[in-house]
Short mmCIF file of C-alpha atoms in Angstrom, two decimals:
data_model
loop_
_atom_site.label_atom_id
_atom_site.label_comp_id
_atom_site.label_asym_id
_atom_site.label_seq_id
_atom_site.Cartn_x
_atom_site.Cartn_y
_atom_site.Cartn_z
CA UNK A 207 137.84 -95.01 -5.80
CA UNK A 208 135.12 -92.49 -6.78
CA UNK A 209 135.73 -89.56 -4.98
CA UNK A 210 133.55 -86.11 -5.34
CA UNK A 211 134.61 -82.85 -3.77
CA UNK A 212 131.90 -79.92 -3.47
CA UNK A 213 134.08 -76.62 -2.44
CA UNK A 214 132.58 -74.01 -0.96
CA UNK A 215 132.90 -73.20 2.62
CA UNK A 216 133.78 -76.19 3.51
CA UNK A 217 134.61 -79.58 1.33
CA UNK A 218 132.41 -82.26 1.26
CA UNK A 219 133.71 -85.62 -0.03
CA UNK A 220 131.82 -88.95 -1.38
CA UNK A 221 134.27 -92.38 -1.79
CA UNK A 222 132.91 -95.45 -3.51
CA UNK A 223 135.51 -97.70 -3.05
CA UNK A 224 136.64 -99.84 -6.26
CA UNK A 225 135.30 -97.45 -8.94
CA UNK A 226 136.96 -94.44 -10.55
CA UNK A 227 135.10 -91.37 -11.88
CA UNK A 228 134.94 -90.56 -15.71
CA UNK A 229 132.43 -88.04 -15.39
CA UNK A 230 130.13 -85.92 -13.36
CA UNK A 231 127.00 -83.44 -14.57
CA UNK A 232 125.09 -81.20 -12.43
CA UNK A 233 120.95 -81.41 -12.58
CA UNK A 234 119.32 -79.01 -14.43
CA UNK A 235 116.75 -79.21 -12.11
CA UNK A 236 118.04 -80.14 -9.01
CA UNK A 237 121.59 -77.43 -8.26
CA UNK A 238 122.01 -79.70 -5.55
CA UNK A 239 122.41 -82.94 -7.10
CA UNK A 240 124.46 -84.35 -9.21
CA UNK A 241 124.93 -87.55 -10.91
CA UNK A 242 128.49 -89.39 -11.51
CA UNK A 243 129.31 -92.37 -14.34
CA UNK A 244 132.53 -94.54 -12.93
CA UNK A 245 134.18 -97.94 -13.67
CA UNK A 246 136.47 -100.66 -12.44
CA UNK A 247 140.35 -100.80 -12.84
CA UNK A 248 139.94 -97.45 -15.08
CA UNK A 249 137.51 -98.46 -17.52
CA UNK A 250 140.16 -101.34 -18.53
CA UNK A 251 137.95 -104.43 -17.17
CA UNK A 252 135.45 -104.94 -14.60
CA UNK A 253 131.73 -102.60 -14.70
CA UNK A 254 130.57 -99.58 -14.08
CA UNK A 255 128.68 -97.81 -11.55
CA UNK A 256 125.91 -94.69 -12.28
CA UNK A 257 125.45 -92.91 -8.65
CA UNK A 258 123.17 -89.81 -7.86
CA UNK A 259 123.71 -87.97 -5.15
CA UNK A 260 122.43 -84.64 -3.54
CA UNK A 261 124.53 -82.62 -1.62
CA UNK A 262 123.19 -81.65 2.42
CA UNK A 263 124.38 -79.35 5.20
CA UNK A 264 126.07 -82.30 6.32
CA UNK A 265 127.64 -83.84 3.19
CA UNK A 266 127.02 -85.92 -0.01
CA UNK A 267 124.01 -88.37 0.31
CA UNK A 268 123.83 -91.29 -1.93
CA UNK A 269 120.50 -91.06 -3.82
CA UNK A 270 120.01 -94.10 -6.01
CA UNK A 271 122.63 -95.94 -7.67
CA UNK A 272 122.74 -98.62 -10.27
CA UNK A 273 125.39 -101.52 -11.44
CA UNK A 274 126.28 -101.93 -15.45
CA UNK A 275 128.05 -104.70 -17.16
CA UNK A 276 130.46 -103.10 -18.12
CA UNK A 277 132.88 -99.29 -17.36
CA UNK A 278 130.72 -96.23 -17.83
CA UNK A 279 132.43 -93.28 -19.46
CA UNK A 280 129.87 -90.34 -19.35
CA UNK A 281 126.88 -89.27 -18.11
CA UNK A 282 123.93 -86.30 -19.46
CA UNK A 283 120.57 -85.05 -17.54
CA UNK A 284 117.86 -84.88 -19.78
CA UNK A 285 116.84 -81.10 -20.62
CA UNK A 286 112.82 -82.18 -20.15
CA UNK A 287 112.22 -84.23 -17.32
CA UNK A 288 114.29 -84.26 -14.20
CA UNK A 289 114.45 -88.07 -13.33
CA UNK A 290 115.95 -89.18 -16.28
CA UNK A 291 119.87 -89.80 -17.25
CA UNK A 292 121.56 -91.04 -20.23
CA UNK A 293 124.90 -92.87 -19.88
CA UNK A 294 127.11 -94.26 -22.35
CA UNK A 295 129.30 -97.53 -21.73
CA UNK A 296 132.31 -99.88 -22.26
CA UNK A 297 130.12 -102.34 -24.34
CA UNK A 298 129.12 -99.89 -26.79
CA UNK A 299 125.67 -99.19 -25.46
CA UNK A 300 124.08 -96.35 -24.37
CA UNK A 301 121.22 -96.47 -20.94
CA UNK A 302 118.43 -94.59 -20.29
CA UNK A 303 118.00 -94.53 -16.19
CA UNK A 304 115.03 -93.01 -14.10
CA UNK A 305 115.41 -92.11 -10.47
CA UNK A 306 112.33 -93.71 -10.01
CA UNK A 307 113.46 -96.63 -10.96
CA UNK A 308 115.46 -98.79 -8.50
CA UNK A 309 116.47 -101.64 -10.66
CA UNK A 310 117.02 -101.73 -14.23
CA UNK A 311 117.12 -99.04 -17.78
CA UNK A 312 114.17 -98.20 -19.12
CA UNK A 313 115.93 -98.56 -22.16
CA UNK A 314 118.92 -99.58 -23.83
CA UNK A 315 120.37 -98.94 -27.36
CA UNK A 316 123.65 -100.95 -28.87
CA UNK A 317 124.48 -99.50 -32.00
CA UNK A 318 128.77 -98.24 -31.75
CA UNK A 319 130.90 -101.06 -32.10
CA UNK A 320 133.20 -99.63 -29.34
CA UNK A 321 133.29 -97.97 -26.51
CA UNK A 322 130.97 -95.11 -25.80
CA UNK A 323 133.22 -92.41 -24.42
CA UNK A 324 130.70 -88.95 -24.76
CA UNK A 325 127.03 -88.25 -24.32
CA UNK A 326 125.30 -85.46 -24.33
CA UNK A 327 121.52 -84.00 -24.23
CA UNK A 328 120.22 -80.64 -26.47
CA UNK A 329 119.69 -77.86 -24.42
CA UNK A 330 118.03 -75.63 -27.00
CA UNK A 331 113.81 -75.12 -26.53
CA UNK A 332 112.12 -77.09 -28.91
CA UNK A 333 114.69 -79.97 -29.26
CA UNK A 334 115.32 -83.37 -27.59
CA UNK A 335 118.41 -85.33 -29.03
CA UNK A 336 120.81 -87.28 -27.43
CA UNK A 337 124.58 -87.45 -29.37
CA UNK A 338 127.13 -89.86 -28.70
CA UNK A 339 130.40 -90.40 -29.78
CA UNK A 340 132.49 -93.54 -29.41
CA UNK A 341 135.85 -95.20 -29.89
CA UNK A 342 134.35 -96.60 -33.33
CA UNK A 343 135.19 -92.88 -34.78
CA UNK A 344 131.36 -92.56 -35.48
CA UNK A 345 128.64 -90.05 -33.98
CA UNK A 346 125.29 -90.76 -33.51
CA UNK A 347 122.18 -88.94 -32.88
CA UNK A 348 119.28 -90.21 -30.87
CA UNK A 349 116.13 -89.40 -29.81
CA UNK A 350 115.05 -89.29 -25.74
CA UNK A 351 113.44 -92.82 -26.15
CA UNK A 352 116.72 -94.23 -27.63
CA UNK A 353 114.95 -95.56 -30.74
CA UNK A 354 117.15 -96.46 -33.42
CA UNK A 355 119.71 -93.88 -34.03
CA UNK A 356 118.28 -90.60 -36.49
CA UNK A 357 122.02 -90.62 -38.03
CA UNK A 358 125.37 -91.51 -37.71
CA UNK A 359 128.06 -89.16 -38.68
CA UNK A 360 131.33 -89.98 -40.05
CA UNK A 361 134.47 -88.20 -40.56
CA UNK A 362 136.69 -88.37 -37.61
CA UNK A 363 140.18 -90.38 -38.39
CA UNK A 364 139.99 -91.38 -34.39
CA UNK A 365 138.73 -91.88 -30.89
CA UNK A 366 135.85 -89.45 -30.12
CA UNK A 367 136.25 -88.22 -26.97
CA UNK A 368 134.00 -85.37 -26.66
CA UNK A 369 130.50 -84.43 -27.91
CA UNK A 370 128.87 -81.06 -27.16
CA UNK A 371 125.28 -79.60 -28.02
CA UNK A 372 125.24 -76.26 -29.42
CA UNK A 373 123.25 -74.14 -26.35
CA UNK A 374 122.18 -71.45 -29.32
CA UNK A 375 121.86 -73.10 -32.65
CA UNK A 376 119.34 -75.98 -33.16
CA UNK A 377 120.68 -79.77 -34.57
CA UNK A 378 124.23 -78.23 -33.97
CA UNK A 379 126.96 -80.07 -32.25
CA UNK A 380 130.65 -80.14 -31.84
CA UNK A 381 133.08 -82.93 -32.00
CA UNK A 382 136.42 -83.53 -30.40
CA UNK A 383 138.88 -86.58 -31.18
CA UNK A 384 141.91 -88.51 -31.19
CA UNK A 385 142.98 -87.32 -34.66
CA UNK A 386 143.13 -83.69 -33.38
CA UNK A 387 140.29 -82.03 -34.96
CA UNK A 388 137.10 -79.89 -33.74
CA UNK A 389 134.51 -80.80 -35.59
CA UNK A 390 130.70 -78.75 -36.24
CA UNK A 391 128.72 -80.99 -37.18
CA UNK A 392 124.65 -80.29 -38.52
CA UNK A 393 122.63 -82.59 -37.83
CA UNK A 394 119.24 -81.67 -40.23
CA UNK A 395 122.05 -81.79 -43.22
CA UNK A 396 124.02 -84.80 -41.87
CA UNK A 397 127.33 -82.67 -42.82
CA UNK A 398 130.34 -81.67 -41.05
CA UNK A 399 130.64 -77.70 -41.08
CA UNK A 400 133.76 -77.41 -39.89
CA UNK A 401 136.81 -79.35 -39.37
CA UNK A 402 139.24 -77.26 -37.33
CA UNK A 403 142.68 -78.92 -37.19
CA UNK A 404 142.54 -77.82 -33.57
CA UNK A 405 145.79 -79.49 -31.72
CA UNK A 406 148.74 -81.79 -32.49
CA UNK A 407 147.45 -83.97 -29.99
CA UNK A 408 144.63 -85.84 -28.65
CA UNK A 409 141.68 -83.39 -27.74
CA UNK A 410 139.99 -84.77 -25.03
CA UNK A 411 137.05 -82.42 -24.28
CA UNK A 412 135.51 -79.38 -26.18
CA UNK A 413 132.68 -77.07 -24.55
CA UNK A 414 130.97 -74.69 -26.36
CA UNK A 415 130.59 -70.70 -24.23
CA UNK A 416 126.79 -70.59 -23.05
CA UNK A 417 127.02 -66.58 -24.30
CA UNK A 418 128.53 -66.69 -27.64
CA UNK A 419 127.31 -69.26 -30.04
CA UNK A 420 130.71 -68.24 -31.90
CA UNK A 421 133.19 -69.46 -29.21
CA UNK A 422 134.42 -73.08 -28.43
CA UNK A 423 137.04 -74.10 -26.37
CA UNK A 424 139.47 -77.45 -26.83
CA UNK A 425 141.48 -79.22 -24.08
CA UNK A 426 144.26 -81.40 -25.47
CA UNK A 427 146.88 -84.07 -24.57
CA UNK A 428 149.88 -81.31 -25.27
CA UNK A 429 148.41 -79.36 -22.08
CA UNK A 430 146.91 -76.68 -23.66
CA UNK A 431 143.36 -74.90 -23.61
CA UNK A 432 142.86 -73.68 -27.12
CA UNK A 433 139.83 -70.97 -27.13
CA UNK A 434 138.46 -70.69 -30.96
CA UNK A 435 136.09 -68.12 -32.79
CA UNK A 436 134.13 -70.27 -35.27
CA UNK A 437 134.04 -66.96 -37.31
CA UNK A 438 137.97 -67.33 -38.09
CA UNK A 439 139.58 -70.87 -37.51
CA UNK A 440 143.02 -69.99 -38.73
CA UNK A 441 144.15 -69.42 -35.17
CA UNK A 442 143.17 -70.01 -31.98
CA UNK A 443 141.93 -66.66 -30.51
CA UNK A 444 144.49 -67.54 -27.65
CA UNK A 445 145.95 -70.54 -26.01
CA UNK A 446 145.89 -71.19 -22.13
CA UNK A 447 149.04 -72.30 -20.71
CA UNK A 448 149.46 -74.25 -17.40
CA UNK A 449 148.82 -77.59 -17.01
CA UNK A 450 151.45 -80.11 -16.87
CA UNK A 451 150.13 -83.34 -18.41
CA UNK A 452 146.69 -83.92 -20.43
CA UNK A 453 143.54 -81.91 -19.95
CA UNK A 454 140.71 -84.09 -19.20
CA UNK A 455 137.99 -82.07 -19.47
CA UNK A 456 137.14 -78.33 -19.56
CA UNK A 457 133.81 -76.00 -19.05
CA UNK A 458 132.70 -72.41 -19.59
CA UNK A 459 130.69 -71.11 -16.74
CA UNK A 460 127.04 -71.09 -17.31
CA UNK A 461 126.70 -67.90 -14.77
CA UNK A 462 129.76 -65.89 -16.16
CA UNK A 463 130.71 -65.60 -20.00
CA UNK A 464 134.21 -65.00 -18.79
CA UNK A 465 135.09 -67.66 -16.70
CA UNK A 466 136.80 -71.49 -17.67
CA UNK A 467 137.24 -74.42 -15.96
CA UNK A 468 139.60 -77.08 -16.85
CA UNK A 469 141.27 -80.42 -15.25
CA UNK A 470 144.20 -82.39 -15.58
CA UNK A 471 145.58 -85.58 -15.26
CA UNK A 472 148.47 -83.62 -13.34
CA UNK A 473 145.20 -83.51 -10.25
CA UNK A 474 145.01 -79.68 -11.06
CA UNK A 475 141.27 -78.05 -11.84
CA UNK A 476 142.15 -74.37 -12.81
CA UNK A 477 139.74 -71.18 -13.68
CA UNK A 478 140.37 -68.64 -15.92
CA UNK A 479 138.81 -65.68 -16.69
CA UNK A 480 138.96 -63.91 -20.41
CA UNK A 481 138.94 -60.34 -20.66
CA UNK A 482 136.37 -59.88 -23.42
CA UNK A 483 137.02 -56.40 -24.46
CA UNK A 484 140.45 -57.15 -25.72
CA UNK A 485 140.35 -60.82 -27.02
CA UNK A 486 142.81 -61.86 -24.35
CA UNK A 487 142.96 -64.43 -21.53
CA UNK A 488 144.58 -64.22 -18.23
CA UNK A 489 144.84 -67.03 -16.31
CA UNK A 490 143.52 -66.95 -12.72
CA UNK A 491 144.68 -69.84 -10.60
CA UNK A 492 141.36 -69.29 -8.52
CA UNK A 493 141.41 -72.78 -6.70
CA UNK A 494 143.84 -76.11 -7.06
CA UNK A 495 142.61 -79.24 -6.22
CA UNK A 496 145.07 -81.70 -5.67
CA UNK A 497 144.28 -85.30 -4.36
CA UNK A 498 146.17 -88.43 -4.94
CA UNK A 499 143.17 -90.31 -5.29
CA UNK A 500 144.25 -93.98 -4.54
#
């Protein structure tokens, strides 16, 4: 079952019974609501379920919710108009859903042959794209109205599991796979800029630091966080220990340049905090979350 935990005082808890989470994004408009892509069985079989929901004195409110064919994976508020959500699915196909809109997509684009694992909307002013990557190895780039795709990027040797816009550099993204590479990818060139042989493992996620357009950070299947400078990919500028099995997805803060998020398959979330002045890490097990969620 879906269940969503907001901690603060007190912890609030939504269960949709028969679906699992893959992903949940916060409004950009809205710091109360939040929206939440899940499917049946664990994406193996069955559909997938988009809910929105807003979070009240007394707990999480279901705001709309809508049925898809097949398991979603991942789910992005657009950056320009606060009733709209792209989601990317099982079949391939990526959905644009309104609020407003009780029933059905406004629109829907099938272009990966595979599943459609990432999504993600620009952030920077003066730029509306939509990326997505997919099982197929291929990324695409889209534009809000999900005409036909602007480009499709190649390069990755497997799964693409994570797609994130640069939040300083226009038509910049980064890619994270299966084959165990970052990839910086620019999109007005159709090029890859960078191919970082990040892990020895699956990466799972990558999130790029809202203060330093410099700084990315990798979660992997060997249980590390790897923290990189783009300015010097020989190394990792320092690798975050902890975890016991896979990371599934990680996040810099977007109120504190030194603070990460990151969970696990082992039903761990854990913050850390980077001390900036001396290019080191120390790992602050703020808050653990840990739910057997069956």
């Amino acid at each position: 079952m879906v269940s969503l935990y907001v901690t603060m005082m007190t912890v609030k808890v939504f269960r949709s019974p028969a679906r699992h989470g893959y992903a949940v994004e916060v409004s950009p408009y809205i710091p109360s609501r939040v929206a939440c892509a899940a499917s049946q069985y664990y994406g193996i079989a069955g559909c997938g379920t988009l809910l929105v929901l807003d979070q009240t004195e007394t707990g999480l409110t279901l705001v709309r919710s809508w049925e898809w064919s097949d398991g979603l994976f991942d789910v992005a508020w657009s950056e320009a108009n606060e009733h709209i959500l792209v989601a990317g699915g099982g079949d391939g196909s990526l959905q644009l859903w309104d609020t407003a809109n009780h029933s059905a997509p406004l629109r829907v684009a099938k272009e990966h042959t595979q599943e459609v694992y990432t999504v993600d909307w620009s952030q920077t002013r003066g730029e509306s794209l939509i990326v997505s990557g997919s099982w197929d190895q291929t990324v695409k780039v889209w534009d809000p109205a999900l005409s036909p795709s602007l480009t499709t990027l190649r390069g990755h040797e497997g799964v693409i599991y994570s797609t994130i816009w640069s939040p300083h550099i226009p038509g910049c993204f980064a890619s994270a796979s299966g084959d165990g590479t970052l990839r910086i990818w620019d999109v007005k060139g159709a090029a890859c800029r960078l191919a970082i042989p990040a892990h020895k493992a699956e990466i799972l996620s990558c999130d790029w630091c809202k203060y330093d357009q410099n700084v990315v950070a990798t979660g992997s299947v060997d249980c590390t966080v790897c923290v990189w400078d783009l300015r010097n990919i020989r190394q990792p500028v320092n690798q975050l220990l902890g975890h016991t099995y896979a990371i599934r997805r990680l996040k810099f803060s977007p109120f504190d340049k030194t603070v990460l998020a990151s969970c696990s398959y082992d039903f761990t979330v854990s913050y850390c905090q980077r001390e900036w002045m001396v290019s080191s890490w120390q790992k602050q097990r703020v808050r653990t979350l840990r739910e057997n969620l069956r």
